[in-house]
């Protein structure tokens, strides 16, 4: 046998009967999974020790037009029937139902399952993990977080001997593209979202991306793995990018930052400024210093920065979306699950032993940059500074620079940019309300968190 011109000696395990693979869904990702299973059949057989036989592809409409790479004789509208005759079930249909029911049926029938469905895992992963544990089968989901980038396996397996302290990720390609375009061209948010849609990055309905739901689902999955604690979508404090303005982006550049939508999961020991012990998981736009590796993640790329006690800082970078990149992650999982079928062994189970408290959004501790328009007269700065001090929020720097957008100094209005030291979100919220109520304060233009400093 040859593979890509090299001769391959069949291993003893290749006498193993073929493993039957069922594919649920044949969209962007499913089409590429089917193509790779076919095109790379010989390599996969050598790596697994058994041939992977695609026995069917469940679709909604078997008569609909398909990519030429799809063998139409494999298409079926009977997903349940297909699941019943597979050793490995790959779910790339998305949505909660029937994906959940089909995966449970597969697990109960003793099949290993591979899914890219972050929405389902973030909402109800534990039901699937428990079922897989009870049935003694593998459940793999590398493609569910940051597409092609190996991040689930590193956190779940490679770092299993370490203590993860913090995960900081750009895990949504659409919003990273939008923010990057705003930074490089000066365009407004709506125009950049429209461009992302035209280029096919954003969905026709980009809500899950721009409102941060997609990133929040990934944050929940990563936090669960990193901290051995169940974290669901509802536990994630979420803010999307819709309120980020061109002026925010311009100001960020002036102060040596870029704005990124970050997914943050961090362990708090409760000893620092106003903090409580537990896990804080949140998604929001943040100012990232241009010197931080995440600041250089451009376009629709993703990256995840992990800080672990012994390993130190790690960064994972690559394509977080797209048919072929995501299918690469799916295939890696299929090979892992299939190897266990051939050689024995089992992938990791859900690990929730730590049972850490999930902290409310108000307990998050971070630095802030607050921009405000004030009356340009003596004593105003002192009044503002006093309001911050009264709420225990310490000022790191105050600037009154030339505004990129052009503050109306002639009309007696000055723009102030205040950067704080780390403070709990609750203290900052109270402070902002107090500052907004001061007589000389005209408007609080923006409040942005500063991360990665
Ligand atoms: N596209 C990406 O870049 C990407 C990246 C990472 C993860 N994912 C995840 O992968 C999954 C699939 O994403 P996609 O981009 O391929 O979506 P898609 O919409 O292109 O494909 C999903 C396909 O599943 C089919 N489908 C839905 N319900 C079905 C049912 N009941 N029976 C049969 N077929 C059904 C749809 O008709 C569609 O063709 C989602 O969970 C998504 O979150 C996608
Ligand atoms: N909509 C997602 C696709 C991958 O989950 C993104 O923009 O990153
Ligand atoms: Na991944």
Tab-separated table of C-alpha atoms and ligand atoms in Angstrom:
chain	number	residue	atom	x	y	z
A	1	UNK	CA	0.000	0.000	0.000
A	2	UNK	CA	1.226	3.556	-0.616
A	3	UNK	CA	0.245	6.814	0.844
A	4	UNK	CA	1.264	10.056	-0.865
A	5	UNK	CA	4.035	8.158	-2.682
A	6	UNK	CA	5.489	6.498	0.438
A	7	UNK	CA	5.116	2.832	1.046
A	8	UNK	CA	3.314	1.875	4.195
A	9	UNK	CA	3.644	-1.483	5.809
A	10	UNK	CA	0.188	-2.469	7.031
A	11	UNK	CA	0.258	-2.941	10.798
A	12	UNK	CA	-1.132	-6.050	12.446
A	13	UNK	CA	-4.017	-3.926	13.664
A	14	UNK	CA	-5.052	-3.213	10.074
A	15	UNK	CA	-6.605	-6.622	10.049
A	16	UNK	CA	-9.175	-5.013	12.355
A	17	UNK	CA	-12.593	-4.803	10.668
A	18	UNK	CA	-13.482	-1.356	9.299
A	19	UNK	CA	-14.978	1.133	11.738
A	20	UNK	CA	-18.294	2.592	10.643
A	21	UNK	CA	-18.460	6.391	10.752
A	22	UNK	CA	-21.803	8.223	10.608
A	23	UNK	CA	-21.859	11.918	9.720
A	24	UNK	CA	-24.753	14.047	10.983
A	25	UNK	CA	-24.997	17.231	8.926
A	26	UNK	CA	-23.465	18.118	5.578
A	27	UNK	CA	-22.976	21.885	5.672
A	28	UNK	CA	-19.755	23.917	5.742
A	29	UNK	CA	-17.961	21.565	8.153
A	30	UNK	CA	-19.710	18.279	7.288
A	31	UNK	CA	-18.837	18.574	3.591
A	32	UNK	CA	-15.146	18.909	4.438
A	33	UNK	CA	-15.255	16.052	6.963
A	34	UNK	CA	-16.758	13.780	4.279
A	35	UNK	CA	-14.157	14.902	1.726
A	36	UNK	CA	-11.209	14.312	4.069
A	37	UNK	CA	-12.536	10.911	5.206
A	38	UNK	CA	-12.581	9.860	1.560
A	39	UNK	CA	-9.432	11.558	0.259
A	40	UNK	CA	-7.285	10.546	3.222
A	41	UNK	CA	-8.744	7.083	3.701
A	42	UNK	CA	-5.427	5.256	3.369
A	43	UNK	CA	-3.503	7.550	5.711
A	44	UNK	CA	-6.305	7.406	8.258
A	45	UNK	CA	-6.382	3.599	8.075
A	46	UNK	CA	-2.640	3.478	8.755
A	47	UNK	CA	-2.931	5.877	11.668
A	48	UNK	CA	-5.935	4.151	13.232
A	49	UNK	CA	-5.136	0.543	12.412
A	50	UNK	CA	-8.513	-0.002	10.757
A	51	UNK	CA	-10.255	1.547	7.796
A	52	UNK	CA	-12.761	4.303	8.564
A	53	UNK	CA	-15.812	3.598	6.470
A	54	UNK	CA	-18.240	6.487	6.020
A	55	UNK	CA	-21.525	4.612	6.166
A	56	UNK	CA	-23.933	7.505	5.781
A	57	UNK	CA	-24.482	11.265	5.921
A	58	UNK	CA	-27.665	12.496	7.573
A	59	UNK	CA	-29.143	15.526	5.825
A	60	UNK	CA	-32.453	17.359	5.884
A	61	UNK	CA	-33.012	17.074	2.146
A	62	UNK	CA	-31.271	14.238	0.276
A	63	UNK	CA	-32.284	15.755	-3.068
A	64	UNK	CA	-30.664	19.163	-2.437
A	65	UNK	CA	-27.566	20.119	-4.491
A	66	UNK	CA	-24.257	19.139	-2.821
A	67	UNK	CA	-20.545	19.648	-3.292
A	68	UNK	CA	-19.069	17.292	-5.907
A	69	UNK	CA	-16.932	15.672	-3.182
A	70	UNK	CA	-20.062	14.174	-1.602
A	71	UNK	CA	-21.010	10.611	-2.538
A	72	UNK	CA	-24.768	11.066	-2.933
A	73	UNK	CA	-25.433	7.371	-2.334
A	74	UNK	CA	-24.452	7.993	1.336
A	75	UNK	CA	-27.100	10.685	1.921
A	76	UNK	CA	-30.004	9.785	4.158
A	77	UNK	CA	-32.834	11.670	5.828
A	78	UNK	CA	-33.047	8.951	8.504
A	79	UNK	CA	-30.543	10.224	11.059
A	80	UNK	CA	-31.787	7.868	13.804
A	81	UNK	CA	-31.385	4.826	11.616
A	82	UNK	CA	-27.889	5.940	10.618
A	83	UNK	CA	-26.781	6.450	14.216
A	84	UNK	CA	-27.858	2.899	15.080
A	85	UNK	CA	-25.348	1.411	12.645
A	86	UNK	CA	-22.170	3.354	13.509
A	87	UNK	CA	-19.076	2.875	15.665
A	88	UNK	CA	-18.225	6.593	15.597
A	89	UNK	CA	-20.857	9.324	15.187
A	90	UNK	CA	-19.751	12.795	14.056
A	91	UNK	CA	-22.276	15.544	14.777
A	92	UNK	CA	-21.850	18.714	12.703
A	93	UNK	CA	-25.490	19.723	12.258
A	94	UNK	CA	-25.492	22.325	15.055
A	95	UNK	CA	-28.438	23.431	17.208
A	96	UNK	CA	-29.737	21.778	20.359
A	97	UNK	CA	-32.254	19.313	18.943
A	98	UNK	CA	-32.170	16.854	17.323
A	99	UNK	CA	-28.365	16.976	17.825
A	100	UNK	CA	-28.607	16.195	21.567
A	101	UNK	CA	-31.096	13.340	21.149
A	102	UNK	CA	-29.059	11.805	18.328
A	103	UNK	CA	-25.813	12.014	20.282
A	104	UNK	CA	-27.476	10.428	23.332
A	105	UNK	CA	-28.892	7.670	21.150
A	106	UNK	CA	-25.431	7.063	19.660
A	107	UNK	CA	-23.808	6.949	23.102
A	108	UNK	CA	-26.461	4.577	24.471
A	109	UNK	CA	-25.872	2.322	21.472
A	110	UNK	CA	-22.148	2.212	22.382
A	111	UNK	CA	-20.771	4.500	19.668
A	112	UNK	CA	-18.015	7.031	20.302
A	113	UNK	CA	-19.120	10.575	19.502
A	114	UNK	CA	-17.357	13.615	18.084
A	115	UNK	CA	-19.126	16.981	17.988
A	116	UNK	CA	-18.299	20.544	16.921
A	117	UNK	CA	-21.433	21.857	18.633
A	118	UNK	CA	-20.280	24.454	21.168
A	119	UNK	CA	-23.797	25.803	21.691
A	120	UNK	CA	-25.068	22.380	22.765
A	121	UNK	CA	-22.035	21.616	24.955
A	122	UNK	CA	-22.182	24.990	26.703
A	123	UNK	CA	-25.891	24.586	27.339
A	124	UNK	CA	-26.090	20.931	28.288
A	125	UNK	CA	-22.692	19.250	27.931
A	126	UNK	CA	-22.948	17.450	31.305
A	127	UNK	CA	-25.924	15.372	30.093
A	128	UNK	CA	-23.780	14.094	27.234
A	129	UNK	CA	-20.639	13.642	29.348
A	130	UNK	CA	-22.570	11.667	31.979
A	131	UNK	CA	-24.153	9.453	29.355
A	132	UNK	CA	-20.761	8.821	27.742
A	133	UNK	CA	-19.214	7.922	31.116
A	134	UNK	CA	-22.090	5.565	31.906
A	135	UNK	CA	-21.748	3.866	28.526
A	136	UNK	CA	-17.933	3.828	28.684
A	137	UNK	CA	-17.564	5.575	25.319
A	138	UNK	CA	-15.486	8.529	24.144
A	139	UNK	CA	-16.836	12.027	23.624
A	140	UNK	CA	-14.497	14.432	21.831
A	141	UNK	CA	-15.134	18.052	20.866
A	142	UNK	CA	-11.915	19.790	19.735
A	143	UNK	CA	-13.714	21.642	16.923
A	144	UNK	CA	-16.176	23.230	19.363
A	145	UNK	CA	-13.570	25.718	20.632
A	146	UNK	CA	-11.490	27.815	18.250
A	147	UNK	CA	-11.979	25.522	15.239
A	148	UNK	CA	-8.703	24.077	13.972
A	149	UNK	CA	-6.640	25.273	16.924
A	150	UNK	CA	-5.703	22.461	19.293
A	151	UNK	CA	-6.919	23.897	22.591
A	152	UNK	CA	-9.438	21.444	24.040
A	153	UNK	CA	-6.934	18.580	24.007
A	154	UNK	CA	-4.066	20.699	25.453
A	155	UNK	CA	-6.227	21.964	28.312
A	156	UNK	CA	-8.014	18.659	28.910
A	157	UNK	CA	-4.999	16.350	28.531
A	158	UNK	CA	-1.602	18.039	28.081
A	159	UNK	CA	-2.127	20.370	31.062
A	160	UNK	CA	-3.809	17.722	33.234
A	161	UNK	CA	-0.721	17.698	35.463
A	162	UNK	CA	-0.654	21.463	35.942
A	163	UNK	CA	-2.854	24.150	37.471
A	164	UNK	CA	-4.343	26.559	34.951
A	165	UNK	CA	-4.699	30.032	36.456
A	166	UNK	CA	-6.107	31.970	33.528
A	167	UNK	CA	-7.333	31.561	29.977
A	168	UNK	CA	-7.548	34.645	27.767
A	169	UNK	CA	-8.833	34.039	24.280
A	170	UNK	CA	-9.859	35.593	21.013
A	171	UNK	CA	-12.267	32.811	20.107
A	172	UNK	CA	-14.594	34.449	17.608
A	173	UNK	CA	-13.245	35.120	14.148
A	174	UNK	CA	-16.091	37.332	12.969
A	175	UNK	CA	-15.739	39.883	15.758
A	176	UNK	CA	-11.956	39.852	15.543
A	177	UNK	CA	-12.233	40.634	11.846
A	178	UNK	CA	-14.687	43.473	12.555
A	179	UNK	CA	-12.552	45.053	15.301
A	180	UNK	CA	-9.382	44.637	13.241
A	181	UNK	CA	-10.990	46.359	10.249
A	182	UNK	CA	-12.135	49.219	12.477
A	183	UNK	CA	-8.574	49.589	13.811
A	184	UNK	CA	-6.827	49.453	10.456
A	185	UNK	CA	-9.250	51.470	8.314
A	186	UNK	CA	-11.061	53.680	10.830
A	187	UNK	CA	-14.433	52.414	9.565
A	188	UNK	CA	-17.448	52.229	11.856
A	189	UNK	CA	-18.827	49.059	13.415
A	190	UNK	CA	-21.852	48.637	11.160
A	191	UNK	CA	-19.804	49.014	8.009
A	192	UNK	CA	-17.246	46.468	9.266
A	193	UNK	CA	-19.992	43.964	10.179
A	194	UNK	CA	-21.488	44.385	6.712
A	195	UNK	CA	-18.064	43.706	5.199
A	196	UNK	CA	-17.664	40.577	7.357
A	197	UNK	CA	-21.044	39.377	6.072
A	198	UNK	CA	-20.102	40.069	2.451
A	199	UNK	CA	-16.895	38.077	2.913
A	200	UNK	CA	-18.836	35.175	4.446
A	201	UNK	CA	-17.254	35.450	7.922
A	202	UNK	CA	-20.414	36.582	9.664
A	203	UNK	CA	-23.707	34.755	9.343
A	204	UNK	CA	-26.688	36.443	7.638
A	205	UNK	CA	-27.833	36.903	11.254
A	206	UNK	CA	-24.561	37.750	13.010
A	207	UNK	CA	-26.172	38.021	16.479
A	208	UNK	CA	-24.385	35.037	18.041
A	209	UNK	CA	-21.046	36.487	16.986
A	210	UNK	CA	-21.453	40.226	17.635
A	211	UNK	CA	-23.426	39.808	20.864
A	212	UNK	CA	-20.760	37.458	22.223
A	213	UNK	CA	-22.904	34.296	22.557
A	214	UNK	CA	-20.550	32.214	20.401
A	215	UNK	CA	-17.505	33.345	22.410
A	216	UNK	CA	-19.394	32.811	25.685
A	217	UNK	CA	-20.184	29.195	24.753
A	218	UNK	CA	-16.492	28.593	24.043
A	219	UNK	CA	-15.518	30.354	27.286
A	220	UNK	CA	-17.853	28.063	29.251
A	221	UNK	CA	-16.316	24.949	27.676
A	222	UNK	CA	-12.742	26.125	28.244
A	223	UNK	CA	-13.432	27.202	31.824
A	224	UNK	CA	-15.010	23.830	32.663
A	225	UNK	CA	-11.932	22.021	31.364
A	226	UNK	CA	-9.367	24.414	32.834
A	227	UNK	CA	-10.848	24.553	36.318
A	228	UNK	CA	-12.405	21.080	36.689
A	229	UNK	CA	-15.702	22.744	37.486
A	230	UNK	CA	-18.999	22.801	35.596
A	231	UNK	CA	-19.467	26.121	33.860
A	232	UNK	CA	-22.444	26.638	31.573
A	233	UNK	CA	-23.369	29.416	29.166
A	234	UNK	CA	-25.576	31.017	31.840
A	235	UNK	CA	-22.543	31.369	34.137
A	236	UNK	CA	-20.680	33.532	31.643
A	237	UNK	CA	-20.992	37.316	31.959
A	238	UNK	CA	-21.397	38.423	28.376
A	239	UNK	CA	-21.100	41.703	26.506
A	240	UNK	CA	-20.787	41.900	22.724
A	241	UNK	CA	-19.067	44.436	20.490
A	242	UNK	CA	-22.098	46.456	19.342
A	243	UNK	CA	-21.303	49.423	21.603
A	244	UNK	CA	-17.685	49.763	20.433
A	245	UNK	CA	-17.333	52.981	18.456
A	246	UNK	CA	-14.766	54.216	15.950
A	247	UNK	CA	-13.778	56.793	18.593
A	248	UNK	CA	-13.118	54.010	21.150
A	249	UNK	CA	-10.868	52.284	18.636
A	250	UNK	CA	-9.009	55.510	17.835
A	251	UNK	CA	-8.523	56.298	21.542
A	252	UNK	CA	-7.283	52.775	22.144
A	253	UNK	CA	-4.578	53.301	19.511
A	254	UNK	CA	-3.573	56.631	21.087
A	255	UNK	CA	-3.011	54.940	24.426
A	256	UNK	CA	-1.079	51.962	23.019
A	257	UNK	CA	-3.939	49.449	22.958
A	258	UNK	CA	-6.161	47.554	20.554
A	259	UNK	CA	-9.745	46.552	21.312
A	260	UNK	CA	-10.402	42.803	21.216
A	261	UNK	CA	-13.422	40.731	22.155
A	262	UNK	CA	-11.911	38.528	24.865
A	263	UNK	CA	-13.138	35.344	26.480
A	264	UNK	CA	-11.634	35.307	29.957
A	265	UNK	CA	-11.718	32.520	32.501
A	266	UNK	CA	-9.670	33.024	35.618
A	267	UNK	CA	-9.157	31.577	39.017
A	268	UNK	CA	-9.462	34.061	41.839
A	269	UNK	CA	-8.067	33.157	45.231
A	270	UNK	CA	-9.959	35.926	46.993
A	271	UNK	CA	-6.872	37.612	48.416
A	272	UNK	CA	-6.519	40.531	45.990
A	273	UNK	CA	-8.423	43.825	45.797
A	274	UNK	CA	-12.000	43.224	46.811
A	275	UNK	CA	-12.030	39.756	45.272
A	276	UNK	CA	-13.867	36.588	46.266
A	277	UNK	CA	-12.548	33.072	45.734
A	278	UNK	CA	-13.788	31.133	42.719
A	279	UNK	CA	-13.834	31.251	38.968
A	280	UNK	CA	-14.663	34.336	36.937
A	281	UNK	CA	-15.783	33.679	33.357
A	282	UNK	CA	-16.646	36.541	31.077
A	283	UNK	CA	-16.733	37.760	27.504
A	284	UNK	CA	-16.442	41.440	26.695
A	285	UNK	CA	-14.530	43.897	24.541
A	286	UNK	CA	-11.289	44.931	26.239
A	287	UNK	CA	-8.279	47.144	25.678
A	288	UNK	CA	-5.230	44.940	25.130
A	289	UNK	CA	-1.759	46.544	25.181
A	290	UNK	CA	-0.158	46.413	21.726
A	291	UNK	CA	2.809	44.606	23.302
A	292	UNK	CA	0.623	41.617	24.302
A	293	UNK	CA	0.711	38.634	21.890
A	294	UNK	CA	-3.102	38.723	21.589
A	295	UNK	CA	-2.928	42.264	20.185
A	296	UNK	CA	-1.301	40.913	17.033
A	297	UNK	CA	-4.039	38.394	16.249
A	298	UNK	CA	-5.391	39.918	13.073
A	299	UNK	CA	-8.338	39.409	10.765
A	300	UNK	CA	-10.526	36.383	11.431
A	301	UNK	CA	-7.775	34.436	13.245
A	302	UNK	CA	-8.243	33.133	16.788
A	303	UNK	CA	-5.743	32.713	19.619
A	304	UNK	CA	-5.910	31.450	23.162
A	305	UNK	CA	-3.416	32.513	25.806
A	306	UNK	CA	-3.151	30.156	28.782
A	307	UNK	CA	-1.338	30.804	32.039
A	308	UNK	CA	-0.572	27.717	34.092
A	309	UNK	CA	1.299	27.445	37.368
A	310	UNK	CA	4.190	25.290	36.166
A	311	UNK	CA	4.007	25.655	32.373
A	312	UNK	CA	3.890	29.442	32.537
A	313	UNK	CA	2.445	31.264	29.535
A	314	UNK	CA	1.296	29.341	26.454
A	315	UNK	CA	-0.289	30.642	23.292
A	316	UNK	CA	-2.341	28.720	20.724
A	317	UNK	CA	-2.969	30.455	17.419
A	318	UNK	CA	-4.647	29.643	14.119
A	319	UNK	CA	-7.904	29.434	12.215
A	320	UNK	CA	-10.948	29.320	14.449
A	321	UNK	CA	-13.474	28.722	11.696
A	322	UNK	CA	-13.960	27.539	8.146
A	323	UNK	CA	-14.885	24.182	6.671
A	324	UNK	CA	-11.481	22.556	6.178
A	325	UNK	CA	-9.802	23.950	9.323
A	326	UNK	CA	-12.717	22.853	11.491
A	327	UNK	CA	-12.837	19.461	9.759
A	328	UNK	CA	-9.141	19.012	10.615
A	329	UNK	CA	-10.016	19.206	14.319
A	330	UNK	CA	-12.989	16.860	13.830
A	331	UNK	CA	-10.812	14.290	12.032
A	332	UNK	CA	-8.200	14.405	14.801
A	333	UNK	CA	-10.937	13.494	17.256
A	334	UNK	CA	-12.252	10.736	15.002
A	335	UNK	CA	-8.761	9.219	14.847
A	336	UNK	CA	-8.415	9.340	18.660
A	337	UNK	CA	-11.788	7.674	19.209
A	338	UNK	CA	-11.158	5.116	16.460
A	339	UNK	CA	-7.715	4.203	17.869
A	340	UNK	CA	-9.363	3.351	21.164
A	341	UNK	CA	-11.755	1.038	19.307
A	342	UNK	CA	-8.801	-0.759	17.732
A	343	UNK	CA	-6.198	-0.719	20.479
A	344	UNK	CA	-8.343	-0.376	23.591
A	345	UNK	CA	-8.320	2.490	26.079
A	346	UNK	CA	-10.584	5.462	26.469
A	347	UNK	CA	-10.413	9.233	26.268
A	348	UNK	CA	-10.791	11.495	29.305
A	349	UNK	CA	-14.008	11.725	31.278
A	350	UNK	CA	-15.616	14.937	32.441
A	351	UNK	CA	-13.612	16.276	35.392
A	352	UNK	CA	-15.581	18.391	37.872
A	353	UNK	CA	-13.975	17.414	41.180
A	354	UNK	CA	-12.852	20.976	42.050
A	355	UNK	CA	-16.439	22.315	42.167
A	356	UNK	CA	-15.238	25.910	42.435
A	357	UNK	CA	-17.699	28.735	43.004
A	358	UNK	CA	-18.665	30.649	39.869
A	359	UNK	CA	-18.301	34.309	40.677
A	360	UNK	CA	-20.888	36.866	39.561
A	361	UNK	CA	-19.906	39.464	36.948
A	362	UNK	CA	-19.784	42.119	39.659
A	363	UNK	CA	-16.896	40.283	41.365
A	364	UNK	CA	-14.567	40.477	38.354
A	365	UNK	CA	-11.504	42.551	39.170
A	366	UNK	CA	-9.814	44.450	36.389
A	367	UNK	CA	-8.404	47.800	35.297
A	368	UNK	CA	-10.598	50.287	33.460
A	369	UNK	CA	-10.272	53.161	31.075
A	370	UNK	CA	-13.072	55.692	31.465
A	371	UNK	CA	-13.564	58.478	28.952
A	372	UNK	CA	-15.709	61.450	29.879
A	373	UNK	CA	-16.593	64.952	28.741
A	374	UNK	CA	-16.416	67.561	31.485
A	375	UNK	CA	-16.706	71.329	31.841
A	376	UNK	CA	-13.262	72.771	31.172
A	377	UNK	CA	-12.721	74.750	34.372
A	378	UNK	CA	-10.536	74.584	37.509
A	379	UNK	CA	-11.388	72.034	40.194
A	380	UNK	CA	-13.300	69.611	37.957
A	381	UNK	CA	-10.547	67.029	37.865
A	382	UNK	CA	-10.292	67.146	41.668
A	383	UNK	CA	-14.053	66.519	41.939
A	384	UNK	CA	-13.859	63.512	39.623
A	385	UNK	CA	-10.788	62.140	41.430
A	386	UNK	CA	-12.583	62.542	44.762
A	387	UNK	CA	-15.579	60.515	43.517
A	388	UNK	CA	-13.281	57.675	42.489
A	389	UNK	CA	-11.400	57.775	45.808
A	390	UNK	CA	-14.671	57.681	47.746
A	391	UNK	CA	-15.525	54.376	46.066
A	392	UNK	CA	-12.081	52.884	46.660
A	393	UNK	CA	-11.098	53.024	42.994
A	394	UNK	CA	-7.484	54.074	42.611
A	395	UNK	CA	-6.385	56.165	39.629
A	396	UNK	CA	-3.355	55.013	37.668
A	397	UNK	CA	-3.296	57.847	35.111
A	398	UNK	CA	-5.348	60.803	33.914
A	399	UNK	CA	-4.931	62.233	30.448
A	400	UNK	CA	-6.433	65.234	28.799
A	401	UNK	CA	-4.940	64.710	25.379
A	402	UNK	CA	-5.931	66.056	22.018
A	403	UNK	CA	-8.922	63.936	21.160
A	404	UNK	CA	-8.667	61.890	17.958
A	405	UNK	CA	-12.276	62.773	17.281
A	406	UNK	CA	-11.689	66.399	18.312
A	407	UNK	CA	-13.129	67.449	21.685
A	408	UNK	CA	-14.863	70.778	21.646
A	409	UNK	CA	-12.365	72.633	23.811
A	410	UNK	CA	-13.616	75.954	22.430
A	411	UNK	CA	-17.085	75.279	23.779
A	412	UNK	CA	-15.638	74.840	27.284
A	413	UNK	CA	-15.717	71.053	27.197
A	414	UNK	CA	-12.654	68.939	27.950
A	415	UNK	CA	-12.263	65.235	27.399
A	416	UNK	CA	-10.692	63.248	30.221
A	417	UNK	CA	-9.277	59.760	29.973
A	418	UNK	CA	-8.886	58.041	33.325
A	419	UNK	CA	-7.113	54.717	33.717
A	420	UNK	CA	-7.712	52.987	37.038
A	421	UNK	CA	-5.785	50.406	38.987
A	422	UNK	CA	-7.491	47.025	39.360
A	423	UNK	CA	-10.883	47.346	41.006
A	424	UNK	CA	-13.940	45.115	41.350
A	425	UNK	CA	-16.578	45.618	38.675
A	426	UNK	CA	-19.177	46.429	41.366
A	427	UNK	CA	-17.025	49.288	42.722
A	428	UNK	CA	-16.479	50.645	39.248
A	429	UNK	CA	-20.192	50.565	38.400
A	430	UNK	CA	-20.972	52.578	41.533
A	431	UNK	CA	-18.120	54.974	40.768
A	432	UNK	CA	-19.247	55.602	37.210
A	433	UNK	CA	-22.766	56.319	38.424
A	434	UNK	CA	-21.412	58.795	41.002
A	435	UNK	CA	-19.130	60.514	38.468
A	436	UNK	CA	-21.959	60.750	35.936
A	437	UNK	CA	-24.023	62.561	38.570
A	438	UNK	CA	-21.415	65.279	39.177
A	439	UNK	CA	-22.511	68.689	37.956
A	440	UNK	CA	-19.511	69.439	35.685
A	441	UNK	CA	-19.608	65.994	34.059
A	442	UNK	CA	-21.438	66.174	30.733
A	443	UNK	CA	-21.189	62.588	29.497
A	444	UNK	CA	-19.400	59.340	30.262
A	445	UNK	CA	-18.418	58.498	26.693
A	446	UNK	CA	-17.093	55.004	27.318
A	447	UNK	CA	-15.961	52.556	29.975
A	448	UNK	CA	-13.624	49.845	28.746
A	449	UNK	CA	-11.789	47.173	30.673
A	450	UNK	CA	-8.028	46.811	30.255
A	451	UNK	CA	-6.782	43.210	30.109
A	452	UNK	CA	-3.497	41.458	29.515
A	453	UNK	CA	-1.348	44.193	31.020
B	1	LIG	N1	-18.458	26.735	10.278
B	1	LIG	C1	-17.450	26.818	11.126
B	1	LIG	O1	-16.455	27.465	10.852
B	1	LIG	C2	-17.512	26.135	12.452
B	1	LIG	C3	-16.390	26.189	13.288
B	1	LIG	C4	-16.426	25.498	14.504
B	1	LIG	C5	-17.569	24.822	14.869
B	1	LIG	N2	-18.651	24.822	14.048
B	1	LIG	C6	-19.841	24.094	14.476
B	1	LIG	O2	-20.041	23.017	13.587
B	1	LIG	C7	-21.436	22.771	13.446
B	1	LIG	C8	-21.807	22.853	11.980
B	1	LIG	O3	-21.469	24.137	11.493
B	1	LIG	P1	-21.571	24.471	9.935
B	1	LIG	O4	-20.893	25.786	9.776
B	1	LIG	O5	-21.134	23.328	9.139
B	1	LIG	O6	-23.132	24.692	9.810
B	1	LIG	P2	-24.027	24.570	8.470
B	1	LIG	O7	-25.281	25.279	8.745
B	1	LIG	O8	-23.217	24.939	7.284
B	1	LIG	O9	-24.286	23.002	8.394
B	1	LIG	C9	-25.170	22.314	9.204
B	1	LIG	C10	-25.887	21.331	8.313
B	1	LIG	O10	-26.624	20.448	9.136
B	1	LIG	C11	-27.892	20.284	8.529
B	1	LIG	N3	-28.879	19.899	9.522
B	1	LIG	C12	-29.392	20.654	10.500
B	1	LIG	N4	-30.313	19.967	11.185
B	1	LIG	C13	-30.374	18.758	10.612
B	1	LIG	C14	-31.156	17.607	10.858
B	1	LIG	N5	-32.056	17.608	11.819
B	1	LIG	N6	-30.952	16.521	10.094
B	1	LIG	C15	-30.045	16.532	9.109
B	1	LIG	N7	-29.275	17.604	8.821
B	1	LIG	C16	-29.449	18.704	9.571
B	1	LIG	C17	-28.213	21.619	7.897
B	1	LIG	O11	-29.170	21.463	6.881
B	1	LIG	C18	-26.857	22.035	7.371
B	1	LIG	O12	-26.640	21.579	6.067
B	1	LIG	C19	-22.129	23.790	14.348
B	1	LIG	O13	-22.378	23.220	15.601
B	1	LIG	C20	-21.105	24.894	14.456
B	1	LIG	O14	-21.243	25.651	15.632
B	1	LIG	C21	-18.646	25.453	12.839
B	2	LIG	N1	-18.938	32.189	13.980
B	2	LIG	C1	-17.731	31.642	14.529
B	2	LIG	C2	-17.397	30.359	13.809
B	2	LIG	C3	-16.611	29.414	14.627
B	2	LIG	O1	-17.218	29.082	15.812
B	2	LIG	C4	-16.608	32.667	14.393
B	2	LIG	O2	-16.795	33.730	13.805
B	2	LIG	O3	-15.527	32.426	14.916
B	3	LIG	NA1	-10.128	23.634	18.543
